mmCIF file of C-alpha atoms in Angstrom:
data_model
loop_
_atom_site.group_PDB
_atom_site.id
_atom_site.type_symbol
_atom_site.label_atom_id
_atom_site.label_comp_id
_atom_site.label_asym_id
_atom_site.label_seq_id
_atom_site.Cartn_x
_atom_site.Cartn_y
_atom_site.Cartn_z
ATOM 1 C CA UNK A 1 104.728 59.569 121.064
ATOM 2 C CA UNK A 2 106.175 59.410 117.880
ATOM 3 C CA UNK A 3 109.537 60.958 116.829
ATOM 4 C CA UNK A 4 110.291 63.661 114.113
ATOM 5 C CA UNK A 5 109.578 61.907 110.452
ATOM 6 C CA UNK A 6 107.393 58.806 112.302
ATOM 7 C CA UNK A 7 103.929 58.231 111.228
ATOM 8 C CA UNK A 8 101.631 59.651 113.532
ATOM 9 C CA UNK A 9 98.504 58.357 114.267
ATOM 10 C CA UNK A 10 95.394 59.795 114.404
ATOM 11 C CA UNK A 11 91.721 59.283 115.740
ATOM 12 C CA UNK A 12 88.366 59.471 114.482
ATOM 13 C CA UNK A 13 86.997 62.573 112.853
ATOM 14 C CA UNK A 14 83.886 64.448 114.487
ATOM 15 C CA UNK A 15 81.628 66.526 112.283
ATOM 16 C CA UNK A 16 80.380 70.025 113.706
ATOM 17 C CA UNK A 17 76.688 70.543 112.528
ATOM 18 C CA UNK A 18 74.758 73.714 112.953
ATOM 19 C CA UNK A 19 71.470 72.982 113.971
ATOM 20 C CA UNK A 20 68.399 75.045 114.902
ATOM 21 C CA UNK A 21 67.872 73.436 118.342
ATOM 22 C CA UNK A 22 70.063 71.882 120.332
ATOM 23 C CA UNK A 23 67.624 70.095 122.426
ATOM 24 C CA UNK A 24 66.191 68.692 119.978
ATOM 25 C CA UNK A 25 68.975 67.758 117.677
ATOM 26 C CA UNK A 26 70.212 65.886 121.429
ATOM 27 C CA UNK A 27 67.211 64.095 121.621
ATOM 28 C CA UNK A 28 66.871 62.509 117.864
ATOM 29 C CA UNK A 29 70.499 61.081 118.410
ATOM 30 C CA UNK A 30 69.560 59.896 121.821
ATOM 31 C CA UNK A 31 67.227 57.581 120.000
ATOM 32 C CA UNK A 32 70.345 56.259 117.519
ATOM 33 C CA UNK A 33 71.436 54.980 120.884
ATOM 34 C CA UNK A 34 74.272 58.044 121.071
ATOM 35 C CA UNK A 35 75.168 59.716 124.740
ATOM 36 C CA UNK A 36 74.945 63.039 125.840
ATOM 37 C CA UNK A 37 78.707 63.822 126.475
ATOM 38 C CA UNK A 38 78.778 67.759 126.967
ATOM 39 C CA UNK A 39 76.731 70.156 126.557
ATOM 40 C CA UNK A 40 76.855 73.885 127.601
ATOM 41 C CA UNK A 41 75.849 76.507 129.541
ATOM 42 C CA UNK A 42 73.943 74.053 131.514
ATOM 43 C CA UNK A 43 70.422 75.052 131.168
ATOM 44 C CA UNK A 44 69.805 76.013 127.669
ATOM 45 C CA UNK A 45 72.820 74.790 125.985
ATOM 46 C CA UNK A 46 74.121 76.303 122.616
ATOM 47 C CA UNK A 47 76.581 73.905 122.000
ATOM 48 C CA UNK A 48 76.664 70.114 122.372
ATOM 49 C CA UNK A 49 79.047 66.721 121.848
ATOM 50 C CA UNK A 50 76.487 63.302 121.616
ATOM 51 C CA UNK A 51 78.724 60.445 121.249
ATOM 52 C CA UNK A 52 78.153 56.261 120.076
ATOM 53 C CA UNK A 53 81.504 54.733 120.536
ATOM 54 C CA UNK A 54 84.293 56.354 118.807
ATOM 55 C CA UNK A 55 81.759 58.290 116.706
ATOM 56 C CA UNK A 56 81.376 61.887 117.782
ATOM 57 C CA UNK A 57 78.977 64.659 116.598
ATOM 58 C CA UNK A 58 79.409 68.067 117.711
ATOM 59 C CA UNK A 59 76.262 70.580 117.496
ATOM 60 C CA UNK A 60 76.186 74.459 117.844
ATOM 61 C CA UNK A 61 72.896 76.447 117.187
ATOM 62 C CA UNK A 62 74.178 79.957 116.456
ATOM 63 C CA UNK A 63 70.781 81.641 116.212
ATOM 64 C CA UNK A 64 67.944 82.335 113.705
ATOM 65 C CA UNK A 65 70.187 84.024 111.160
ATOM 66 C CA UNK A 66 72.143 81.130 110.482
ATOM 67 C CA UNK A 67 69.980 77.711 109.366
ATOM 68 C CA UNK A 68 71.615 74.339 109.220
ATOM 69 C CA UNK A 69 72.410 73.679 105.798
ATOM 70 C CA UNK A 70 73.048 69.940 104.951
ATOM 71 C CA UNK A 71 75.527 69.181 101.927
ATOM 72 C CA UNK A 72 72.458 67.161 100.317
ATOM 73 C CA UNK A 73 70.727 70.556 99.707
ATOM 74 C CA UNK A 74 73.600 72.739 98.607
ATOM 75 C CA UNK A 75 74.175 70.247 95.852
ATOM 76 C CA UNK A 76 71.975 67.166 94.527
ATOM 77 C CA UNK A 77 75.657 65.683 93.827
ATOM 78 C CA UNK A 78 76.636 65.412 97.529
ATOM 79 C CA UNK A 79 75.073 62.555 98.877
ATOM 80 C CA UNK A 80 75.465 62.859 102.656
ATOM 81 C CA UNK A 81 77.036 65.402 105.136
ATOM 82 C CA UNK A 82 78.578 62.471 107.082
ATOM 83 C CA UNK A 83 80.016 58.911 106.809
ATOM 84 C CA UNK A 84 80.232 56.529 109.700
ATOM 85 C CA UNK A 85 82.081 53.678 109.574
ATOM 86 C CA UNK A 86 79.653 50.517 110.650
ATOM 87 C CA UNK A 87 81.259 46.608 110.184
ATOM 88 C CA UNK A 88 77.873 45.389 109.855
ATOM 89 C CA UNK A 89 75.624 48.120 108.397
ATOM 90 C CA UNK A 90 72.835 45.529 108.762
ATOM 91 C CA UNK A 91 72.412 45.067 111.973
ATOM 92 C CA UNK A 92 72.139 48.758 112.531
ATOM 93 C CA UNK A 93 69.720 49.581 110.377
ATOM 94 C CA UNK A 94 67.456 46.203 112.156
ATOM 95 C CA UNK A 95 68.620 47.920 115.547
ATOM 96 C CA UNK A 96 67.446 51.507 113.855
ATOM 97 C CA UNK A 97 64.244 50.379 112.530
ATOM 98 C CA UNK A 98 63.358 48.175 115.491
ATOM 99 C CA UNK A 99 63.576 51.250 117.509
ATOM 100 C CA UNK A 100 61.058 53.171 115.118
ATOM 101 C CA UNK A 101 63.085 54.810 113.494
ATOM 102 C CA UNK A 102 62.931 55.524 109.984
ATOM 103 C CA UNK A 103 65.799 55.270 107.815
ATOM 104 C CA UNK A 104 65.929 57.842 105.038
ATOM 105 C CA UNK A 105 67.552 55.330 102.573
ATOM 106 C CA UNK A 106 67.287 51.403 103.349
ATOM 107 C CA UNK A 107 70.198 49.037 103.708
ATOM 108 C CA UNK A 108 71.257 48.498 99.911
ATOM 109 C CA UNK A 109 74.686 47.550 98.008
ATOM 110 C CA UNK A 110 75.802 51.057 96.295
ATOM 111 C CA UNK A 111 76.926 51.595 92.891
ATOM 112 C CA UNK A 112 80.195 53.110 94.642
ATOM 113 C CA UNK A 113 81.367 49.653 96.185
ATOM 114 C CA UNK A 114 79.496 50.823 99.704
ATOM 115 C CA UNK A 115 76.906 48.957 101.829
ATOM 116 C CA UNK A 116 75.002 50.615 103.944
ATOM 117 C CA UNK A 117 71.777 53.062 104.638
ATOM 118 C CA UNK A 118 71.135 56.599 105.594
ATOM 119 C CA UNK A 119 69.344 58.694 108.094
ATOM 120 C CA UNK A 120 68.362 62.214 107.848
ATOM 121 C CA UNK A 121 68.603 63.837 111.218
ATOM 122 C CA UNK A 122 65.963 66.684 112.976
ATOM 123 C CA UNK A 123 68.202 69.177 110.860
ATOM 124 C CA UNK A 124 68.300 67.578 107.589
ATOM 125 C CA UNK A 125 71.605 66.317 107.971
ATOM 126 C CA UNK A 126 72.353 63.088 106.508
ATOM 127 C CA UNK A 127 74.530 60.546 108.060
ATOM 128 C CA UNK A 128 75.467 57.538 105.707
ATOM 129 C CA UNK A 129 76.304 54.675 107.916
ATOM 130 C CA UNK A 130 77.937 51.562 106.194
ATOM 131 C CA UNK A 131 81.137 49.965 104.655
ATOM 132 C CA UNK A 132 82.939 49.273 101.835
ATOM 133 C CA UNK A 133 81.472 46.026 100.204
#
């Protein structure tokens, strides 16, 4: 533990999407190869954790009054509502697609410096997974 005026140090972030099913958001990142890690009440769970690695994402669906809303559609500006870190973006997106899955943007070199691609989860979410070039 670090002392008074020491750097401390800190761990990954983990977004918390609302989504209009937990089930199903669950079972699209189940095919990214993520884990269930909680999920609760047990039978019909409102709220969940799916984890790959050190990447979490937390899901709550907090009924039909309240739709997910992914940064992408609030503003044609914001590009993604999520950035993974991934050393080699490439292989990912070969492991994605080779699993069926189809990526909303292909691997490419950005204008911004980044390589990488993007998927668009079951809630319209958008998860840009890459690197800095």
């Amino acid at each position: 533990m670090a002392g008074p005026g020491e750097r401390q140090v800190i761990g990954p972030i983990a977004p918390l999407f609302i989504v209009a099913s937990v089930a199903d958001a669950v079972a699209f990142y189940e095919r990214l190869g993520f884990a269930l890690r909680y999920a609760m009440p047990g039978e019909e769970p409102f709220f969940a954790i799916v984890g790959r690695d050190s990447v979490e994402i937390h899901m709550k669906a907090v009924g039909d009054e309240v739709a997910p809303l992914p940064n992408p559609v609030r503003h044609e500006w914001v590009a993604w509502d999520a950035f993974v870190f991934v050393a080699d973006p490439d292989a990912l997106a070969a492991e994605f697609t080779g699993a069926g899955i189809v990526l909303h943007e292909p691997i490419s070199n950005r204008d911004d410096g980044l390589r990488g691609f993007k998927i668009r989860d079951a809630d319209g979410y958008v998860l840009f997974f890459g690197r800095p070039e």
